[in-house]
Amino acid sequence: MRGFLRGTLVIYGALVAGGCARLPQTPARNPILRDSTDYTSDPAPLVVDGTLYLLTGRDVARVGQNDFVMPEWQMLATRADPMRGPWSHTPHFVRPEDVFRWAMPGRAYAAQIVRGVDGRFYMYAPVVQATTSDRDRFAIGVAVSASPTGPWTDAHPSGPIVSQSYPVANTIQNIDPTVLVDDDRRVFLYWGTFGKLKGVELERDMLTFKGAPVDVTSLDGFFEAPWLFNRNGTYYLAYAANKAGPDSECTEAVYYACLAYGTASSPLGPWTYRGVFLDPVSSTTSHPGIAEFNGAWYLAYHTADAIGGGHFRRSVAIDRLEWDDAATPARIKKVIPTGGPVFDATPISNIASHARVTASNAPVPVQYWLRALNDGKVRPSPLPPDMWATWTPKNPPQQWVMYQWAEPVTIHASRIYFWGDQPPGAAIGVTAPRAWRLEYFEGGAWRSVSATAQYTTNLHAFNRVEFAPVKTRCLRAVFDASTDGKTYAAVAAQEWEVHATVKRVPARLSPKGAANAACR
Ligand code: FUB
């Protein structure tokens, strides 16, 4: 067992000259820990006696490793303004195998600590069972402690309180628990992922199902990460949603999640969907934890914004959550995230980020993300939404992508980064095109640029082409698919740069929406 104090680090900033007194750092930006030493994920707030605790996971995936490698939980805590700190940090709070004899090491997923009806603290922890015949081995264990900081012991040593076979059979992945101890009297547990959400009342022992679980189906786009709370007698269920599409209010690409919520007048529903309150962040997953602290409400979530961050190297951020109390029931206002990655405002010749992008296969299948093309990022081991791609079971011989700028631009070079899961020359799957060319729109027609050399088609590399400068609002890249003469492979690109004679400060995110008639 790793106690709270062992290894606890208070995040301090500058030394006062001469006195060696340490001054608390006042973080100007999110995420809370962002120096790449410790990656924190899945925050679960808890307020006890003037302290705001954030229980978090720890992401230790290597760069390019697409897996939730999460060996232990961490703890952040503050008694100050959460937007300024200081925060204390316990990097090694507790590990699954420290508490649950029936659990394997390595998967300390999104957990939550609540104060139980008996005044003790209960930690609901999704872990993997070491020995089970369950098809999916994830299960929810409960640890108990006299203090929110531990030490923790297994409250149900015979095993998890929820698994695929206990206490009633289910077929879902049993993770992402959220628990509400309502009025210090009744206890409610929700959990689920991959679009399945279950809720149940627990007995006052905090462990035993009281009745059969309900399946919640009315929360639009529910994906995972439920967070249940009560404000002024209304029950709120916040969650990560992934209803995707180019015009979705939630997310353009299905891997990315927005945070949405519903309300109910009783803790087991029925639930009414109330909308999106946080747009997708830089990590594909998004995970809410909401609490009132010192008279203000806060949303804790995670992003990929820390140094060296990624979809599986996430870091916890916190922002104010505001209410619209003029509505009944009160609505959550859209949260505007503060902080974020360090933005480099140096002007650059690549003006792709200023372009509206469209493609021959629009609306692009929701696993891909069209605007990944000009987000300035080429990730190792990309996920589908880190690229634009055209894959279907039957691919056509030709595809294109197009940039449109608001004003004419003078451009002279371009480079594109092809991704594939098949070798060059393949006629299935995704690979580099057989050939490609750049065309600009002028006088009502598409014309080829005058390239100074042959176009290259290297996979997993940038392919650069220089050409005689042209002034245009519209540029497209046309791809002839790789083929064996019978079938065609799809095309995918992680990034497409276009270089102009006049440098510009990059846009943080390219404009959204289809190109207009100026390019037709
Ligand atoms: O951290 C692993 C998983 O990612 C959580 O269970 C989900 O909620 C998502 O945040």
Coordinates of C-alpha atoms and ligand atoms in Angstrom, one line a residue:
M1 CA 0.0 0.0 0.0
R2 CA 1.3 3.4 -0.9
G3 CA 0.1 6.1 1.5
F4 CA -0.8 9.6 0.5
L5 CA 2.2 11.2 2.2
R6 CA 4.8 8.9 0.9
G7 CA 6.1 10.6 -2.3
T8 CA 3.8 13.5 -2.0
L9 CA 5.1 16.5 -3.9
V10 CA 3.8 20.0 -3.6
I11 CA 4.1 21.8 -6.8
Y12 CA 6.1 24.9 -6.0
G13 CA 7.6 27.5 -8.2
A14 CA 10.3 30.1 -7.7
L15 CA 12.6 30.4 -4.7
V16 CA 12.4 33.7 -2.9
A17 CA 15.9 35.3 -3.2
G18 CA 17.8 34.9 0.0
G19 CA 15.2 33.3 2.2
C20 CA 14.9 30.1 0.4
A21 CA 11.1 30.1 1.2
R22 CA 9.1 28.4 -1.6
L23 CA 6.3 30.2 -3.2
P24 CA 3.3 28.3 -4.5
Q25 CA 3.3 28.2 -8.3
T26 CA 0.3 29.9 -9.9
P27 CA -0.4 27.8 -13.0
A28 CA -1.5 30.1 -15.7
R29 CA -2.6 27.3 -17.9
N30 CA -4.0 23.8 -18.0
P31 CA -3.2 21.0 -17.8
I32 CA -2.3 20.9 -14.1
L33 CA 0.8 18.7 -14.5
R34 CA 2.3 19.4 -17.9
D35 CA 6.0 18.9 -17.8
S36 CA 5.9 15.3 -19.0
T37 CA 7.0 13.8 -15.7
D38 CA 3.6 12.3 -14.8
Y39 CA 0.7 11.9 -17.1
T40 CA -2.7 12.0 -15.3
S41 CA -6.0 10.8 -16.7
D42 CA -9.7 10.2 -15.8
P43 CA -10.0 12.8 -12.9
A44 CA -12.6 12.1 -10.2
P45 CA -13.1 15.1 -7.8
L46 CA -14.0 14.7 -4.1
V47 CA -14.3 17.6 -1.7
V48 CA -13.6 16.8 2.0
D49 CA -13.1 19.4 4.8
G50 CA -12.0 22.2 2.6
T51 CA -9.7 20.1 0.3
L52 CA -10.5 19.4 -3.4
Y53 CA -9.0 16.0 -4.3
L54 CA -8.7 14.8 -7.8
L55 CA -8.1 11.0 -8.0
T56 CA -6.5 10.3 -11.4
G57 CA -5.1 7.5 -13.4
R58 CA -1.5 7.4 -14.6
D59 CA -0.8 7.0 -18.4
V60 CA 2.5 5.4 -19.1
A61 CA 2.1 4.4 -22.7
R62 CA 5.3 5.0 -24.7
V63 CA 5.2 7.5 -27.6
G64 CA 3.4 5.8 -30.4
Q65 CA 1.9 3.0 -28.2
N66 CA -1.8 3.0 -28.7
D67 CA -3.0 1.4 -25.4
F68 CA -4.2 2.5 -22.0
V69 CA -1.2 1.4 -20.0
M70 CA -2.3 2.6 -16.5
P71 CA -0.5 0.8 -13.6
E72 CA -1.6 3.0 -10.7
W73 CA -3.7 5.8 -9.5
Q74 CA -2.4 9.2 -8.5
M75 CA -3.8 12.0 -6.4
L76 CA -3.9 15.8 -6.9
A77 CA -5.2 18.0 -4.1
T78 CA -5.6 21.6 -3.3
R79 CA -7.1 23.8 -0.6
A80 CA -6.6 26.9 -2.8
D81 CA -8.3 28.3 -5.9
P82 CA -8.1 25.3 -8.3
M83 CA -7.4 27.6 -11.2
R84 CA -4.3 28.8 -9.6
G85 CA -3.1 26.2 -7.2
P86 CA -0.9 25.2 -5.5
W87 CA -1.7 21.5 -6.0
S88 CA -0.1 18.7 -4.0
H89 CA 0.7 15.6 -6.1
T90 CA 0.9 12.0 -4.9
P91 CA 2.4 10.2 -7.9
H92 CA 2.0 6.7 -6.4
F93 CA -1.3 6.8 -4.6
V94 CA -2.4 3.1 -4.9
R95 CA -2.1 0.2 -7.4
P96 CA -4.8 -2.5 -8.1
E97 CA -2.6 -5.3 -6.7
D98 CA -2.0 -3.4 -3.5
V99 CA -5.7 -3.7 -2.6
F100 CA -7.4 -6.4 -4.6
R101 CA -5.9 -9.9 -4.3
W102 CA -8.1 -11.0 -7.2
A103 CA -6.9 -8.3 -9.6
M104 CA -4.0 -8.2 -12.0
P105 CA -1.5 -5.3 -12.1
G106 CA -1.4 -2.9 -15.1
R107 CA -5.0 -1.6 -15.6
A108 CA -5.9 1.1 -13.0
Y109 CA -8.8 2.6 -14.9
A110 CA -11.1 5.5 -14.1
A111 CA -11.9 5.2 -10.4
Q112 CA -13.9 7.4 -8.0
I113 CA -13.8 7.9 -4.2
V114 CA -16.9 8.9 -2.3
R115 CA -17.7 9.3 1.3
G116 CA -20.1 6.5 2.3
V117 CA -23.2 6.6 4.4
D118 CA -21.0 5.3 7.4
G119 CA -18.6 8.3 7.0
R120 CA -15.8 6.1 5.6
F121 CA -14.4 6.5 2.1
Y122 CA -15.1 4.1 -0.7
M123 CA -13.0 3.8 -3.9
Y124 CA -14.8 2.3 -6.9
A125 CA -12.0 0.9 -9.0
P126 CA -12.2 -0.8 -12.5
V127 CA -9.5 -3.4 -12.6
V128 CA -8.8 -6.6 -14.5
Q129 CA -9.6 -9.9 -12.8
A130 CA -6.6 -12.3 -12.6
T131 CA -8.7 -15.4 -12.9
T132 CA -12.1 -15.6 -14.4
S133 CA -14.2 -17.2 -17.1
D134 CA -15.8 -13.8 -17.9
R135 CA -15.3 -13.0 -21.6
D136 CA -14.3 -9.5 -20.6
R137 CA -12.2 -9.5 -17.5
F138 CA -12.7 -5.9 -16.4
A139 CA -14.6 -5.7 -13.1
I140 CA -15.3 -3.1 -10.5
G141 CA -13.8 -3.5 -7.1
V142 CA -14.4 -1.4 -4.0
A143 CA -11.7 -0.4 -1.5
V144 CA -12.5 1.3 1.8
S145 CA -10.5 3.6 4.1
A146 CA -11.1 5.9 7.1
S147 CA -9.4 8.7 5.1
P148 CA -9.7 9.9 1.5
T149 CA -5.9 9.5 1.3
G150 CA -5.9 5.8 2.4
P151 CA -4.6 3.3 3.4
W152 CA -7.1 1.2 1.4
T153 CA -8.3 -2.3 2.1
D154 CA -10.6 -4.4 -0.1
A155 CA -14.2 -3.8 1.1
H156 CA -15.4 -7.0 -0.7
P157 CA -12.4 -9.4 -0.6
S158 CA -14.3 -12.2 -2.3
G159 CA -14.0 -10.2 -5.6
P160 CA -15.6 -7.4 -7.6
I161 CA -19.0 -6.0 -6.9
V162 CA -19.7 -5.9 -10.6
S163 CA -18.4 -8.2 -13.3
Q164 CA -19.8 -10.0 -16.3
S165 CA -20.9 -12.8 -14.0
Y166 CA -21.6 -11.1 -10.7
P167 CA -24.1 -10.3 -9.2
V168 CA -26.1 -10.6 -12.3
A169 CA -24.8 -11.6 -15.7
N170 CA -24.1 -8.9 -18.3
T171 CA -22.2 -8.7 -21.5
I172 CA -20.7 -5.2 -21.2
Q173 CA -17.2 -4.0 -20.3
N174 CA -17.6 -3.2 -16.6
I175 CA -15.6 0.0 -16.2
D176 CA -16.1 3.8 -15.5
P177 CA -18.1 3.6 -12.3
T178 CA -19.7 6.8 -10.9
V179 CA -21.3 6.8 -7.4
L180 CA -23.6 9.3 -5.8
V181 CA -24.3 9.1 -2.1
D182 CA -27.5 11.1 -2.1
D183 CA -28.4 13.1 1.0
D184 CA -26.0 10.7 3.0
R185 CA -28.8 8.2 2.8
R186 CA -29.1 6.4 -0.6
V187 CA -26.4 5.2 -2.9
F188 CA -26.5 5.0 -6.7
L189 CA -24.0 3.4 -9.0
Y190 CA -23.8 3.9 -12.8
W191 CA -21.1 2.4 -15.0
G192 CA -20.4 1.4 -18.6
T193 CA -18.7 2.1 -21.9
F194 CA -18.9 1.5 -25.6
G195 CA -22.5 3.0 -25.6
K196 CA -23.8 0.8 -22.8
L197 CA -24.8 2.5 -19.6
K198 CA -26.2 0.8 -16.5
G199 CA -27.4 2.2 -13.2
V200 CA -28.5 0.6 -9.9
E201 CA -29.2 1.5 -6.3
L202 CA -26.8 0.0 -3.8
E203 CA -27.6 -1.0 -0.3
R204 CA -26.2 1.1 2.5
D205 CA -23.2 -1.3 2.7
M206 CA -22.1 0.5 -0.5
L207 CA -21.5 -2.9 -2.2
T208 CA -24.8 -4.8 -2.8
F209 CA -27.2 -4.3 -5.6
K210 CA -30.7 -3.2 -4.5
G211 CA -32.8 -4.5 -7.3
A212 CA -31.9 -5.0 -10.9
P213 CA -29.8 -2.6 -12.9
V214 CA -31.5 -0.3 -15.4
D215 CA -30.2 0.2 -18.9
V216 CA -30.1 3.9 -19.9
T217 CA -30.8 4.5 -23.5
S218 CA -32.1 8.1 -23.6
L219 CA -28.8 9.9 -23.3
D220 CA -27.9 10.9 -26.8
G221 CA -24.6 9.6 -28.1
F222 CA -23.6 8.1 -24.8
F223 CA -20.2 6.5 -25.1
E224 CA -18.6 6.2 -21.7
A225 CA -17.3 8.0 -18.6
P226 CA -20.6 8.8 -16.7
W227 CA -20.5 11.2 -13.8
L228 CA -23.5 11.4 -11.6
F229 CA -24.3 14.3 -9.2
N230 CA -27.2 16.2 -7.6
R231 CA -27.6 19.9 -7.7
N232 CA -30.6 21.5 -6.0
G233 CA -32.7 18.3 -6.2
T234 CA -32.0 17.8 -9.9
Y235 CA -29.9 14.8 -10.9
Y236 CA -27.2 15.3 -13.6
L237 CA -25.4 12.7 -15.6
A238 CA -22.5 14.0 -17.5
Y239 CA -20.7 11.7 -19.9
A240 CA -18.4 11.3 -22.9
A241 CA -20.5 11.2 -26.1
N242 CA -19.4 10.4 -29.7
K243 CA -22.3 10.9 -31.9
A244 CA -20.3 11.9 -35.0
G245 CA -20.7 13.6 -38.3
P246 CA -19.6 16.8 -40.1
D247 CA -22.6 18.7 -38.7
S248 CA -22.9 16.9 -35.3
E249 CA -23.0 19.2 -32.3
C250 CA -20.7 16.7 -30.6
T251 CA -17.8 15.5 -32.7
E252 CA -16.7 15.3 -36.3
A253 CA -14.8 12.0 -35.8
V254 CA -16.2 9.2 -33.9
Y255 CA -13.0 8.4 -31.9
Y256 CA -13.1 11.9 -30.4
A257 CA -15.7 12.5 -27.7
C258 CA -17.5 15.6 -26.5
L259 CA -18.9 15.9 -23.0
A260 CA -22.7 16.0 -22.9
Y261 CA -25.2 15.6 -20.1
G262 CA -28.8 14.7 -19.2
T263 CA -31.0 15.5 -16.2
A264 CA -33.6 13.6 -14.2
S265 CA -35.8 14.2 -11.3
S266 CA -35.0 10.9 -9.7
P267 CA -31.6 9.2 -9.5
L268 CA -32.4 6.3 -11.7
G269 CA -34.1 8.4 -14.3
P270 CA -35.8 8.6 -16.7
W271 CA -33.0 10.8 -18.2
T272 CA -33.5 13.7 -20.6
Y273 CA -30.7 14.7 -22.9
R274 CA -29.6 18.3 -22.4
G275 CA -26.8 18.9 -24.8
V276 CA -23.0 19.3 -25.1
F277 CA -21.0 21.2 -22.6
L278 CA -17.4 20.6 -23.7
D279 CA -16.2 20.2 -27.3
P280 CA -13.7 17.5 -28.1
V281 CA -10.3 18.0 -26.6
S282 CA -6.9 17.1 -28.0
S283 CA -7.0 13.5 -26.7
T284 CA -9.6 11.2 -28.4
T285 CA -11.1 10.4 -25.0
S286 CA -12.7 13.0 -22.8
H287 CA -13.7 12.2 -19.2
P288 CA -15.7 14.5 -16.9
G289 CA -15.5 14.9 -13.1
I290 CA -17.7 17.6 -11.7
A291 CA -17.8 19.1 -8.2
E292 CA -18.7 22.2 -6.2
F293 CA -15.8 23.6 -4.2
N294 CA -15.8 26.7 -2.1
G295 CA -19.0 28.0 -3.7
A296 CA -17.9 27.4 -7.3
W297 CA -18.4 24.5 -9.7
Y298 CA -15.6 22.9 -11.5
L299 CA -15.1 20.5 -14.4
A300 CA -12.1 18.3 -14.3
Y301 CA -11.2 16.5 -17.6
H302 CA -8.1 15.4 -19.4
T303 CA -6.3 16.4 -22.6
A304 CA -3.2 15.6 -24.6
D305 CA -1.9 19.1 -24.1
A306 CA 1.1 18.4 -21.8
I307 CA 4.6 18.2 -23.2
G308 CA 4.9 14.9 -24.9
G309 CA 1.2 14.3 -24.5
G310 CA -1.0 12.1 -26.7
H311 CA -4.2 10.1 -26.9
F312 CA -2.7 7.6 -24.4
R313 CA -0.5 10.1 -22.5
R314 CA -3.2 12.3 -21.1
S315 CA -3.1 15.1 -18.5
V316 CA -5.8 16.4 -16.2
A317 CA -7.1 19.9 -16.6
I318 CA -9.7 21.9 -14.6
D319 CA -12.0 24.7 -15.5
R320 CA -14.9 26.6 -14.1
L321 CA -18.3 25.1 -14.8
E322 CA -21.1 27.7 -14.9
W323 CA -24.9 27.3 -14.7
D324 CA -27.8 28.8 -16.4
D325 CA -30.2 29.1 -13.5
A326 CA -32.8 30.9 -15.6
A327 CA -33.7 27.5 -17.2
T328 CA -35.6 24.7 -15.5
P329 CA -33.9 22.5 -14.7
A330 CA -30.7 24.6 -14.5
R331 CA -28.5 23.9 -17.5
I332 CA -24.7 23.6 -17.7
K333 CA -23.2 26.3 -19.8
K334 CA -20.6 25.4 -22.5
V335 CA -17.2 25.2 -20.8
I336 CA -14.5 27.2 -22.5
P337 CA -11.2 25.4 -21.8
T338 CA -8.4 27.5 -20.6
G339 CA -4.7 26.7 -21.2
G340 CA -3.9 24.1 -23.8
P341 CA -0.7 23.3 -25.6
V342 CA 2.0 25.9 -26.0
F343 CA 1.0 27.8 -29.2
D344 CA 3.9 28.9 -31.5
A345 CA 2.9 32.1 -33.1
T346 CA 5.9 32.3 -35.4
P347 CA 4.8 33.1 -38.9
I348 CA 5.4 30.1 -41.2
S349 CA 5.1 29.5 -45.0
N350 CA 2.7 26.6 -44.6
I351 CA -0.7 28.2 -44.9
A352 CA -2.7 25.0 -44.9
S353 CA -4.2 25.7 -41.5
H354 CA -6.0 28.8 -42.9
A355 CA -7.8 26.7 -45.6
R356 CA -11.2 25.2 -45.6
V357 CA -10.8 21.5 -46.6
T358 CA -13.1 19.2 -48.5
A359 CA -12.6 15.9 -50.2
S360 CA -14.1 13.7 -53.0
N361 CA -15.4 11.3 -50.3
A362 CA -17.2 14.0 -48.2
P363 CA -18.9 13.4 -45.9
V364 CA -15.8 11.5 -44.9
P365 CA -16.5 8.3 -43.0
V366 CA -16.7 9.2 -39.3
Q367 CA -13.7 7.2 -38.2
Y368 CA -11.5 9.6 -40.1
W369 CA -11.2 13.4 -39.6
L370 CA -10.9 15.6 -42.6
R371 CA -9.3 18.5 -40.7
A372 CA -6.5 16.2 -39.5
L373 CA -5.0 17.1 -42.9
N374 CA -4.1 20.6 -41.9
D375 CA -3.8 20.4 -38.1
G376 CA 0.0 20.6 -38.2
K377 CA 0.4 17.1 -36.6
V378 CA 2.0 13.9 -37.9
R379 CA 1.7 11.4 -35.1
P380 CA 3.6 8.1 -34.8
S381 CA 1.2 5.2 -34.9
P382 CA -1.8 7.4 -35.8
L383 CA -5.4 6.5 -34.9
P384 CA -7.9 6.8 -37.8
P385 CA -9.0 10.4 -36.8
D386 CA -5.4 11.5 -37.0
M387 CA -5.7 11.3 -40.8
W388 CA -8.0 11.8 -43.8
A389 CA -8.6 8.5 -45.7
T390 CA -10.9 7.0 -48.3
W391 CA -11.2 3.4 -47.4
T392 CA -14.4 1.5 -48.2
P393 CA -14.8 -2.2 -49.1
K394 CA -14.7 -1.1 -52.8
N395 CA -12.4 1.8 -53.6
P396 CA -12.7 4.0 -56.7
P397 CA -9.7 4.6 -59.1
Q398 CA -9.4 8.3 -58.1
Q399 CA -9.9 10.6 -55.1
W400 CA -9.0 14.2 -54.3
V401 CA -8.7 16.6 -51.4
M402 CA -9.1 20.4 -51.8
Y403 CA -8.1 23.5 -49.9
Q404 CA -9.9 26.8 -50.3
W405 CA -8.6 30.0 -48.8
A406 CA -10.8 33.1 -48.1
E407 CA -8.5 35.3 -50.2
P408 CA -6.2 34.4 -53.2
V409 CA -2.8 33.2 -52.1
T410 CA 0.5 32.9 -54.0
I411 CA 1.9 29.4 -53.4
H412 CA 5.0 27.6 -54.8
A413 CA 5.4 24.3 -52.9
S414 CA 3.5 21.6 -51.1
R415 CA 4.2 18.3 -49.3
I416 CA 1.9 15.5 -48.3
Y417 CA 2.4 12.6 -45.8
F418 CA 0.9 9.4 -46.9
W419 CA -0.2 6.7 -44.5
G420 CA -0.9 3.0 -45.3
D421 CA -1.5 -0.4 -43.9
Q422 CA -0.5 -2.1 -47.1
P423 CA 2.8 -2.0 -49.1
P424 CA 3.2 0.4 -52.1
G425 CA 1.5 -1.1 -55.1
A426 CA -1.2 -2.9 -53.2
A427 CA -4.7 -3.1 -54.6
I428 CA -6.4 -3.5 -51.3
G429 CA -6.5 -1.7 -48.0
V430 CA -4.7 1.6 -47.7
T431 CA -1.4 2.5 -49.4
A432 CA 0.3 5.4 -51.2
P433 CA -1.3 6.3 -54.5
R434 CA 0.1 5.1 -57.8
A435 CA 0.5 8.8 -58.8
W436 CA -0.8 12.2 -57.7
R437 CA -0.8 15.8 -58.9
L438 CA -1.6 19.3 -57.8
E439 CA -4.2 21.4 -59.6
Y440 CA -5.3 25.0 -59.0
F441 CA -8.5 26.6 -60.1
E442 CA -8.3 29.4 -62.6
G443 CA -10.7 30.8 -65.2
G444 CA -13.4 28.2 -64.3
A445 CA -11.1 25.2 -64.8
W446 CA -8.7 23.1 -62.9
R447 CA -5.1 23.4 -64.2
S448 CA -2.0 21.3 -63.2
V449 CA 0.8 23.2 -61.5
S450 CA 4.1 23.3 -63.3
A451 CA 6.1 20.9 -61.0
T452 CA 9.8 21.2 -61.1
A453 CA 10.4 17.5 -60.6
Q454 CA 8.6 14.2 -60.6
Y455 CA 6.0 13.7 -57.8
T456 CA 7.1 11.1 -55.3
T457 CA 4.7 8.6 -53.6
N458 CA 6.6 7.5 -50.5
L459 CA 4.6 5.9 -47.7
H460 CA 5.0 7.1 -44.1
A461 CA 7.0 10.1 -45.3
F462 CA 6.5 13.6 -46.6
N463 CA 6.4 13.9 -50.5
R464 CA 7.4 17.4 -51.5
V465 CA 6.7 19.1 -54.8
E466 CA 7.9 22.6 -55.9
F467 CA 6.2 24.4 -58.7
A468 CA 6.1 27.7 -60.6
P469 CA 4.2 30.1 -58.3
V470 CA 0.4 30.4 -58.8
K471 CA -2.1 32.8 -57.3
T472 CA -5.3 31.0 -56.4
R473 CA -8.0 30.5 -53.8
C474 CA -8.3 26.8 -54.6
L475 CA -5.8 23.9 -54.7
R476 CA -6.5 20.3 -54.9
A477 CA -4.4 17.1 -54.8
V478 CA -5.7 14.4 -57.1
F479 CA -4.7 10.8 -56.3
D480 CA -4.7 7.9 -58.8
A481 CA -5.2 4.8 -56.6
S482 CA -2.7 2.0 -56.4
T483 CA -4.2 -1.0 -58.3
D484 CA -3.6 -4.4 -59.8
G485 CA -5.9 -3.5 -62.7
K486 CA -8.9 -5.1 -61.0
T487 CA -9.3 -3.5 -57.5
Y488 CA -8.0 -0.3 -56.0
A489 CA -6.4 0.6 -52.7
A490 CA -7.6 3.5 -50.6
V491 CA -5.5 6.7 -50.0
A492 CA -4.8 8.2 -46.6
A493 CA -2.8 11.3 -45.6
Q494 CA -1.9 12.5 -42.2
E495 CA -0.9 16.0 -43.2
W496 CA -1.0 18.1 -46.4
E497 CA 1.1 21.3 -46.3
V498 CA 0.9 24.2 -48.8
H499 CA 3.7 26.8 -48.8
A500 CA 3.1 30.4 -49.7
T501 CA 5.5 33.3 -50.5
V502 CA 4.1 35.3 -47.6
K503 CA 4.4 33.7 -44.2
R504 CA 1.5 33.7 -41.8
V505 CA 0.9 32.9 -38.1
P506 CA -0.8 29.4 -38.2
A507 CA -4.4 29.1 -37.3
R508 CA -5.1 27.0 -34.2
L509 CA -7.7 25.0 -36.1
S510 CA -8.7 25.3 -39.7
P511 CA -12.1 26.7 -40.6
K512 CA -15.0 24.2 -40.8
G513 CA -17.4 23.7 -43.6
A514 CA -17.5 22.8 -47.2
A515 CA -15.8 24.8 -49.9
N516 CA -18.0 27.2 -51.7
A517 CA -18.7 27.9 -55.4
A518 CA -15.5 29.8 -56.0
C519 CA -13.8 26.5 -56.5
R520 CA -16.3 24.9 -58.9
Ligands
FUB1 O1 -8.6 5.7 -19.1 C1 -9.1 4.6 -19.7 C2 -10.4 5.0 -20.4 O2 -10.3 6.1 -21.2 C3 -11.5 5.3 -19.4 O3 -12.1 4.2 -18.8 C4 -12.4 6.1 -20.3 O4 -13.4 6.8 -19.6 C5 -11.5 6.9 -21.1 O5 -11.2 8.1 -20.4

